Amino acid sequence: MVVAEVIEGKLSRIGKNLKSSLIRDLLKYATTPGAISFGGGAPDPETFPRSELAIIAKEVLEEEYKFALQYIPTEGDPELKREMIKLVKRIYGIEGIDEDNILLTNGSQQALDIIGRIFLDDDSYVIMERPSYLGAINAFYINFPKFITIPLEKDGIDVDRLEKVLKELDEKGEISKLKFVYVVPTFHNPAGVTMSLEKRKRLIELSEEYDFFIVEDDPYGALSFDEEVPDSIFKMAGPERVILLNTFSKILAPGLRIGVIIADKNIIRKTVMAKQSADLCSSGLNQRITARFLQRYDVLEYIKPTIRIYKEKRDTMIRALEEYLAPLGAKWNKPGGGLFIWVDLPDEYDTMEMLDIAKEKLVFYIPGAAFLVDGERCHAMRLSFCLPPKDKIVEGVERLRDVLIEYKGR
Amino acid sequence: MVVAEVIEGKLSRIGKNLKSSLIRDLLKYATTPGAISFGGGAPDPETFPRSELAIIAKEVLEEEYKFALQYIPTEGDPELKREMIKLVKRIYGIEGIDEDNILLTNGSQQALDIIGRIFLDDDSYVIMERPSYLGAINAFYINFPKFITIPLEKDGIDVDRLEKVLKELDEKGEISKLKFVYVVPTFHNPAGVTMSLEKRKRLIELSEEYDFFIVEDDPYGALSFDEEVPDSIFKMAGPERVILLNTFSKILAPGLRIGVIIADKNIIRKTVMAKQSADLCSSGLNQRITARFLQRYDVLEYIKPTIRIYKEKRDTMIRALEEYLAPLGAKWNKPGGGLFIWVDLPDEYDTMEMLDIAKEKLVFYIPGAAFLVDGERCHAMRLSFCLPPKDKIVEGVERLRDVLIEYKGR
């Protein structure tokens, strides 16, 4: 096709290198009738407070249309920022934050994109966990930085390995090109693990010693089943060292597209300029609705039933894994919260290759390779337990067993 | 401040080069009590169909929460895309567009940002009108392309000058690095002019001859007061040559943040991947509300009273300009639609410098320099007539006269 060739010749380096996300492509199959999907991280829509939001939306449009339907400040709705300050204090015990420390974004993905834009060049280093959240990999990737990945252990990033890498960078005279270390310390996506308090403290010490920022991405911290969550890195080290990302996508509803960057005022100033160029401002309607919801309801009380359901689903999935996948040599962690279980299979299973059989058997997961910077061969997979009902979780894991057996037999 | 220094050292090339927008800073002053602002392009909030949207929002949240509050496809709500196809046919007479030709964005600014990302590198050329929409300048700027600007005349871009520039690029062997020409052909922002049909055809011929894309940005085409608008460039040349941008910000409400890119499927495929990395998806709530509004009401009929009001305001402003600014040597165009009048003052007026006096006298405009790529000295200014009531328009122009007189006297 002529047009395709013309276009290819006109594309930028970014344009040429953009790839379609595996998850995106998988989600198309996952809606096949009869399919059971452990793929996406989309919350159960029945947990959305739809009636409350419907009443609030009507009121906001009738009474606050001058704000809600107009352009709003790039930084976000001042009312929602004030609610955010209260919420951050309740969730993390973080104090001393004011409106200048906050940028409201279109979901966390825009926060990641903006962080990547303002910090990363093609001679920059960025350090990620292995595996890491693929939305972050994608967002940082388009700035073509040098990725360094550090293995993730049961209690978070391998800080000894991290220190070794930092030392090497320092010896090479490259340490000043390291911009930040990106971590999801609590109920990790995809790995489900939580970084210990001790490792959080080591990470902060290293950030002081080697002068880098820590990007602490915490979409799941409020979704704790039974674990005491260690202090947030931001709470311990403050905005001098830490950029904290959060979102309402998992505790309220993704469709409102509200994420937040909490950081030093000087960083926020730059993120605001970047957002201005990216989309001028977010929707005042969505932000004002969210602000009014937070004023009227206790969102942390409100999600407790949801968390109970997620906990039961986690337990159901763990039991099914024990019954169906343990005999085949599978290993996994038991996450204390969040949405994901990371299942490690014996070496001979290439979970990417195995997808074809999974499609036939109508069960979906995300292959581990999606969460690796270089997309290398991987014998792990991410299972999300939040969306399917409990009986389907059991049936889906049983189907997974059949997929493994058939893959091995081929 | 130590943190500020640390941050400066960590910033990327983009991060270091981001500047705060002049308009943004001005808007803060414009809300001073007693101020009259001809600054922003924000529509009159009383024109927003708030009651209709309130009812629809409530219904969508109650009945379509599974879509509206969940993650939606990156491309946008399929229902809104279908409405968009019908609207594009009605407004432009464009046929043969299907859903694969459409990406819904967070307002036009995100469309501009994505276009810049996928096409522009630092060795690329991009051609803009002079003056040009500053949101486009900002969005393209962060990719550090080489800007070439072509003067705007009363009937649109100077095509002879454009041809000369293209020839020069060709002779230098650089023409393949020209990615696109960006134009706002109808009711130009900031200049208010409309490109003639003849010039549109010449532009298309040149795009064939020199092999570049035309980015046709048309936020104001539906806001025609009395003029017959020439055929859209996209309608005449099709997706092989043209990328059409549109938005609901001026005909419905900016707070819904809905823009659209209409282009060849292969380009859309790339823009979708870029949006995925930028913010995963837009708000399903806003898009579904807009889709239902379009199904229930005729948006083009609905804005007719608004257009009548804008026309009256334009006439009021033109009369005031004749009375107060013509005697001082000011010249302007009479726009056939849209929101803006571009006022040219004699050489001795530097409209950027003059702002300090304008702030004292509580009247606001956007200095012409904001719309020039290099921000050079400029004796023109953009006046928006959409927001202030008619008596305030007269009073504001009178204040402007006082500003000019005082500036000249200093």
PDB file of C-alpha atoms in Angstrom, chain A residues 6 10, chain B residues 125 127 162-163 166 169 175-182 202-215 240-242:
ATOM      1  CA  VAL A   6       4.862   7.187   2.452  1.00  0.00           C
ATOM      2  CA  LYS A  10       7.723  10.397   7.293  1.00  0.00           C
TER       3      LYS A  10
ATOM      4  CA  TYR B 125      11.218  20.385   9.089  1.00  0.00           C
ATOM      5  CA  ILE B 127       6.071  24.481   8.117  1.00  0.00           C
ATOM      6  CA  LEU B 162       5.533  28.553   0.397  1.00  0.00           C
ATOM      7  CA  GLU B 163       6.413  27.254  -3.055  1.00  0.00           C
ATOM      8  CA  LEU B 166       9.733  24.193  -0.832  1.00  0.00           C
ATOM      9  CA  LEU B 169      14.415  22.785   0.539  1.00  0.00           C
ATOM     10  CA  ILE B 175      12.760  18.157   1.195  1.00  0.00           C
ATOM     11  CA  SER B 176      12.334  14.580   2.437  1.00  0.00           C
ATOM     12  CA  LYS B 177      12.823  15.900   5.957  1.00  0.00           C
ATOM     13  CA  LEU B 178       9.741  18.077   5.645  1.00  0.00           C
ATOM     14  CA  LYS B 179       7.039  16.152   7.490  1.00  0.00           C
ATOM     15  CA  PHE B 180       3.984  18.374   7.231  1.00  0.00           C
ATOM     16  CA  VAL B 181       2.540  21.842   6.794  1.00  0.00           C
ATOM     17  CA  TYR B 182       0.279  22.842   9.676  1.00  0.00           C
ATOM     18  CA  ARG B 202      -2.558  25.176  -4.569  1.00  0.00           C
ATOM     19  CA  LEU B 203      -1.544  23.809  -1.163  1.00  0.00           C
ATOM     20  CA  ILE B 204      -2.793  20.354  -2.136  1.00  0.00           C
ATOM     21  CA  GLU B 205      -0.908  20.508  -5.445  1.00  0.00           C
ATOM     22  CA  LEU B 206       2.272  21.482  -3.625  1.00  0.00           C
ATOM     23  CA  SER B 207       1.803  18.613  -1.155  1.00  0.00           C
ATOM     24  CA  GLU B 208       1.664  16.209  -4.107  1.00  0.00           C
ATOM     25  CA  GLU B 209       4.627  17.756  -5.847  1.00  0.00           C
ATOM     26  CA  TYR B 210       6.860  17.943  -2.771  1.00  0.00           C
ATOM     27  CA  ASP B 211       5.417  14.965  -0.891  1.00  0.00           C
ATOM     28  CA  PHE B 212       4.351  16.287   2.500  1.00  0.00           C
ATOM     29  CA  PHE B 213       1.283  15.903   4.696  1.00  0.00           C
ATOM     30  CA  ILE B 214      -1.113  18.741   5.431  1.00  0.00           C
ATOM     31  CA  VAL B 215      -2.342  18.967   9.021  1.00  0.00           C
ATOM     32  CA  GLU B 240      -3.609  10.229   1.522  1.00  0.00           C
ATOM     33  CA  ARG B 241      -2.454  13.805   2.050  1.00  0.00           C
ATOM     34  CA  VAL B 242      -4.406  15.330   4.902  1.00  0.00           C
TER      35      VAL B 242
END
